[in-house]
Amino acid sequence: MNTRMAIVTGASGAVGACYVKHFVQENNTKCVALSRSKLESTEVIQFKVDLLDEKGTREAIEQLDLSEVSDLILVHGVGKFKYEDLESLPHLNHDRHKIDDEVFSSNYHTFVNVVNPLVKKLNEEHQRGGKTTLALCGFGSISDRYKIPFWRSYTYAKDTLRKYIKDLAKSEDWKGLIRGRFINVSTTDTGNENKLRPNVTVEEKQYWLKPEKIVAQSMPVIESLKPLWQEIDVYEILPGFNPEEYYNDYQTIKGKWERQMGLTKV
């Protein structure tokens, strides 16, 4: 058992594609891509699946052969983000703690739908005497820790996901064979981000994080077998930026986001 298997969800997206590119270049590594779109690459094992489809996702995972896998890695960068302004979303005004189900499911249930059958298969291998290790890697935003009200559904989903991964990694049942990783990133230059914020200035965008940097800085952490739980931040340094000051100034955040999204006139 000396083969590594890396499963990348959202493999057709900007970040997922960078991880796929990295893994296919690694020796003795099988790369599995889960995506709603078919990839052009013939170097990966592909499953076209919607991760919100629990049955379809389970059937895809059940097809994987883990018998010769020594280390299994799941990189999960899937999840929708939504800007939520209480004034423009009346249904949220009535309950300030209401969470958007679509945002939550896309960030949390897509992960659980992959991990549940994966852990079941891993447990079967362990019962046969195998010692396959598993790395579970999720992603969030550096701003999550500030509990920004305008994306509370996203933050709640990510916090729930953090706990899920952390609990699995620290479970005594797995005897240290599962490790959890969480990568917090700053604004990343992806197709979705560009669609969401079309009015970003050239100056602002030069400090957007490139997917390649996320891969480069996260892989040593993902590959390391210890500690069982680790959370890191990956970001571009914006000169003069004070996170404590900025993330607690809700009016400034609101103005910037609505300008970048084209909701207000420039």
XYZ file of C-alpha atoms in Angstrom:
266
model
C 0.000 0.000 0.000
C 2.014 2.909 -1.233
C -0.321 4.827 -3.526
C -1.783 8.195 -2.664
C -5.254 9.185 -3.860
C -6.392 12.808 -4.012
C -10.070 13.643 -4.462
C -10.802 17.180 -5.652
C -14.360 18.485 -5.617
C -15.390 21.426 -7.776
C -12.591 20.309 -10.057
C -13.715 22.490 -12.977
C -13.483 25.705 -10.923
C -10.422 27.934 -10.698
C -9.187 26.646 -7.334
C -10.168 23.016 -7.915
C -8.460 22.970 -11.304
C -5.213 24.176 -9.719
C -5.280 21.333 -7.220
C -5.985 18.839 -10.005
C -3.035 20.218 -11.973
C -0.823 19.812 -8.917
C -1.855 16.237 -8.134
C -1.578 14.881 -11.688
C 2.050 16.024 -11.718
C 2.860 14.202 -8.477
C 4.453 10.763 -8.551
C 2.492 7.757 -7.355
C -0.700 9.781 -6.987
C -4.129 9.042 -8.423
C -6.330 12.107 -8.842
C -10.116 11.841 -8.672
C -12.160 14.793 -9.896
C -15.756 15.389 -8.811
C -17.533 18.074 -10.792
C -20.833 18.941 -12.423
C -18.866 19.583 -15.632
C -16.731 17.113 -17.548
C -13.002 17.867 -17.564
C -10.881 17.690 -20.684
C -8.046 15.976 -18.813
C -7.581 12.251 -19.388
C -5.126 11.977 -16.491
C -7.778 11.949 -13.787
C -10.578 9.635 -12.699
C -13.701 11.695 -13.316
C -17.201 11.610 -11.901
C -19.780 14.044 -13.187
C -21.994 14.570 -10.174
C -23.939 17.198 -8.263
C -22.670 16.927 -4.680
C -26.077 17.971 -3.344
C -27.340 14.679 -4.760
C -26.573 12.406 -1.802
C -27.350 9.170 -3.665
C -25.381 10.115 -6.795
C -22.392 11.231 -4.731
C -22.441 8.050 -2.654
C -22.543 5.895 -5.798
C -19.516 7.740 -7.209
C -17.481 7.308 -4.015
C -18.422 3.636 -3.756
C -16.718 3.016 -7.111
C -13.313 4.003 -5.726
C -10.828 1.254 -4.945
C -8.966 2.113 -1.749
C -7.339 -1.280 -1.235
C -3.886 -0.080 -2.345
C -4.175 3.496 -1.072
C -1.898 4.506 1.806
C -2.969 8.147 2.079
C -6.277 9.588 0.948
C -6.740 13.346 0.525
C -10.028 15.193 0.038
C -9.784 18.815 -1.095
C -13.206 20.429 -1.004
C -13.473 23.982 -2.338
C -17.196 23.881 -3.132
C -19.716 26.341 -1.727
C -21.830 29.341 -2.645
C -21.334 32.789 -1.182
C -24.102 35.356 -0.852
C -24.024 38.995 0.231
C -26.970 39.481 2.604
C -28.199 42.974 3.382
C -31.014 43.009 5.940
C -32.563 46.078 4.326
C -32.776 44.473 0.891
C -33.811 41.013 2.096
C -37.164 41.435 3.901
C -37.449 37.742 4.784
C -34.291 38.096 6.847
C -35.564 41.221 8.630
C -38.129 39.177 10.524
C -35.488 36.842 11.882
C -31.967 38.222 12.020
C -30.676 34.726 12.725
C -32.288 33.031 9.735
C -29.761 31.147 7.633
C -30.018 30.831 3.861
C -30.571 27.107 3.185
C -29.001 27.225 -0.273
C -25.785 28.785 1.045
C -25.620 26.362 3.966
C -26.254 23.226 1.909
C -23.782 24.169 -0.817
C -21.000 24.671 1.749
C -21.828 21.959 4.298
C -23.943 19.172 2.839
C -21.822 18.901 -0.307
C -18.886 18.046 1.973
C -20.795 15.628 4.192
C -22.242 13.845 1.165
C -18.687 13.018 0.045
C -17.209 12.278 3.459
C -19.899 9.930 4.801
C -19.437 7.214 2.135
C -15.677 7.890 2.084
C -15.355 7.285 5.814
C -17.507 4.160 5.511
C -15.174 2.738 2.842
C -12.146 3.704 4.921
C -13.589 1.951 7.954
C -14.056 -1.211 5.908
C -10.390 -1.067 4.861
C -9.330 -0.596 8.476
C -11.399 -3.601 9.548
C -9.426 -5.653 6.997
C -6.220 -4.503 8.656
C -5.454 -1.463 6.502
C -3.937 1.722 7.924
C -4.981 4.215 5.259
C -4.768 7.816 6.484
C -7.285 10.460 5.429
C -6.844 14.227 5.105
C -10.044 16.289 5.049
C -9.448 19.793 3.733
C -12.136 22.483 3.740
C -11.982 26.166 2.865
C -13.317 29.344 4.411
C -12.767 33.072 4.505
C -10.291 34.925 6.707
C -13.154 37.303 7.508
C -15.221 34.484 9.075
C -13.746 35.085 12.512
C -15.160 38.633 12.492
C -18.751 37.405 12.008
C -19.600 39.954 9.307
C -23.428 40.284 9.295
C -23.604 40.663 5.499
C -22.490 37.075 4.902
C -23.668 35.398 8.089
C -25.127 32.360 6.276
C -21.768 31.673 4.646
C -19.889 32.110 7.926
C -22.344 29.892 9.815
C -21.945 27.166 7.191
C -18.160 27.378 7.357
C -18.111 27.326 11.156
C -20.343 24.241 11.114
C -18.014 22.622 8.578
C -14.957 23.471 10.689
C -16.497 21.729 13.685
C -17.473 18.681 11.629
C -13.928 18.243 10.299
C -12.289 19.005 13.645
C -14.499 16.514 15.504
C -13.666 13.757 13.009
C -9.940 14.501 13.182
C -9.895 14.423 16.964
C -12.185 11.411 17.322
C -10.575 8.678 19.396
C -12.343 6.103 17.226
C -9.986 6.856 14.344
C -6.792 6.688 16.422
C -5.150 9.562 14.582
C -5.757 8.197 11.077
C -7.908 11.195 10.065
C -6.418 14.686 9.984
C -8.385 17.878 9.433
C -7.231 20.963 7.578
C -9.000 24.266 7.028
C -7.654 26.881 4.633
C -8.905 30.427 5.176
C -8.374 32.639 2.141
C -8.752 36.280 1.249
C -10.651 37.380 -1.877
C -9.599 34.975 -4.620
C -9.433 35.635 -8.353
C -12.022 33.180 -9.669
C -14.713 33.298 -12.321
C -17.469 33.384 -9.706
C -15.837 36.219 -7.784
C -15.455 38.263 -10.956
C -19.132 37.754 -11.784
C -20.203 38.682 -8.276
C -18.117 41.853 -8.149
C -17.820 43.226 -11.704
C -17.001 46.798 -10.607
C -13.773 46.006 -8.765
C -11.057 48.478 -9.729
C -7.774 47.406 -11.287
C -5.963 48.611 -8.176
C -8.193 46.538 -5.887
C -7.899 43.430 -8.008
C -4.119 43.388 -7.924
C -4.422 42.228 -4.320
C -6.813 39.403 -5.083
C -5.349 36.006 -4.234
C -4.325 33.705 -7.083
C -5.444 30.049 -6.858
C -1.865 28.920 -7.487
C -0.751 30.582 -4.252
C -3.440 28.758 -2.299
C -2.182 25.416 -3.610
C 1.472 26.247 -2.978
C 0.923 27.370 0.617
C -1.619 24.726 1.594
C -0.062 21.545 0.226
C 2.716 21.186 2.861
C 0.014 21.499 5.544
C -2.343 19.054 3.818
C 0.382 16.466 3.260
C 1.732 16.590 6.806
C 0.349 13.822 9.026
C 0.546 16.006 12.136
C -1.082 17.785 13.861
C -4.491 16.140 13.598
C -6.155 19.562 13.202
C -4.661 22.680 11.615
C -6.124 25.910 10.297
C -4.091 28.379 8.240
C -4.633 31.725 6.498
C -3.546 32.395 2.915
C -3.778 35.986 1.695
C -2.221 38.833 -0.219
C -0.900 41.631 1.973
C -2.703 44.896 1.268
C -0.473 47.845 2.251
C -1.876 49.743 5.220
C -4.732 47.279 5.741
C -5.908 46.936 9.351
C -8.265 43.920 9.580
C -9.550 44.728 13.082
C -10.464 48.239 12.011
C -11.911 47.291 8.614
C -13.972 44.246 9.575
C -15.654 46.116 12.430
C -16.647 49.039 10.194
C -19.868 47.631 8.717
C -20.818 50.775 6.808
C -17.484 50.807 4.974
C -17.841 47.102 4.151
C -21.381 47.617 2.903
C -20.397 50.586 0.729
C -17.428 48.778 -0.793
C -19.338 45.589 -1.566
C -22.366 47.328 -3.060
C -20.094 49.453 -5.251
C -18.122 46.402 -6.421
C -21.302 44.414 -7.091
C -22.806 47.298 -9.063
C -25.658 47.922 -6.644
C -24.737 51.584 -6.262
C -23.533 54.172 -8.713
C -19.809 54.803 -8.818
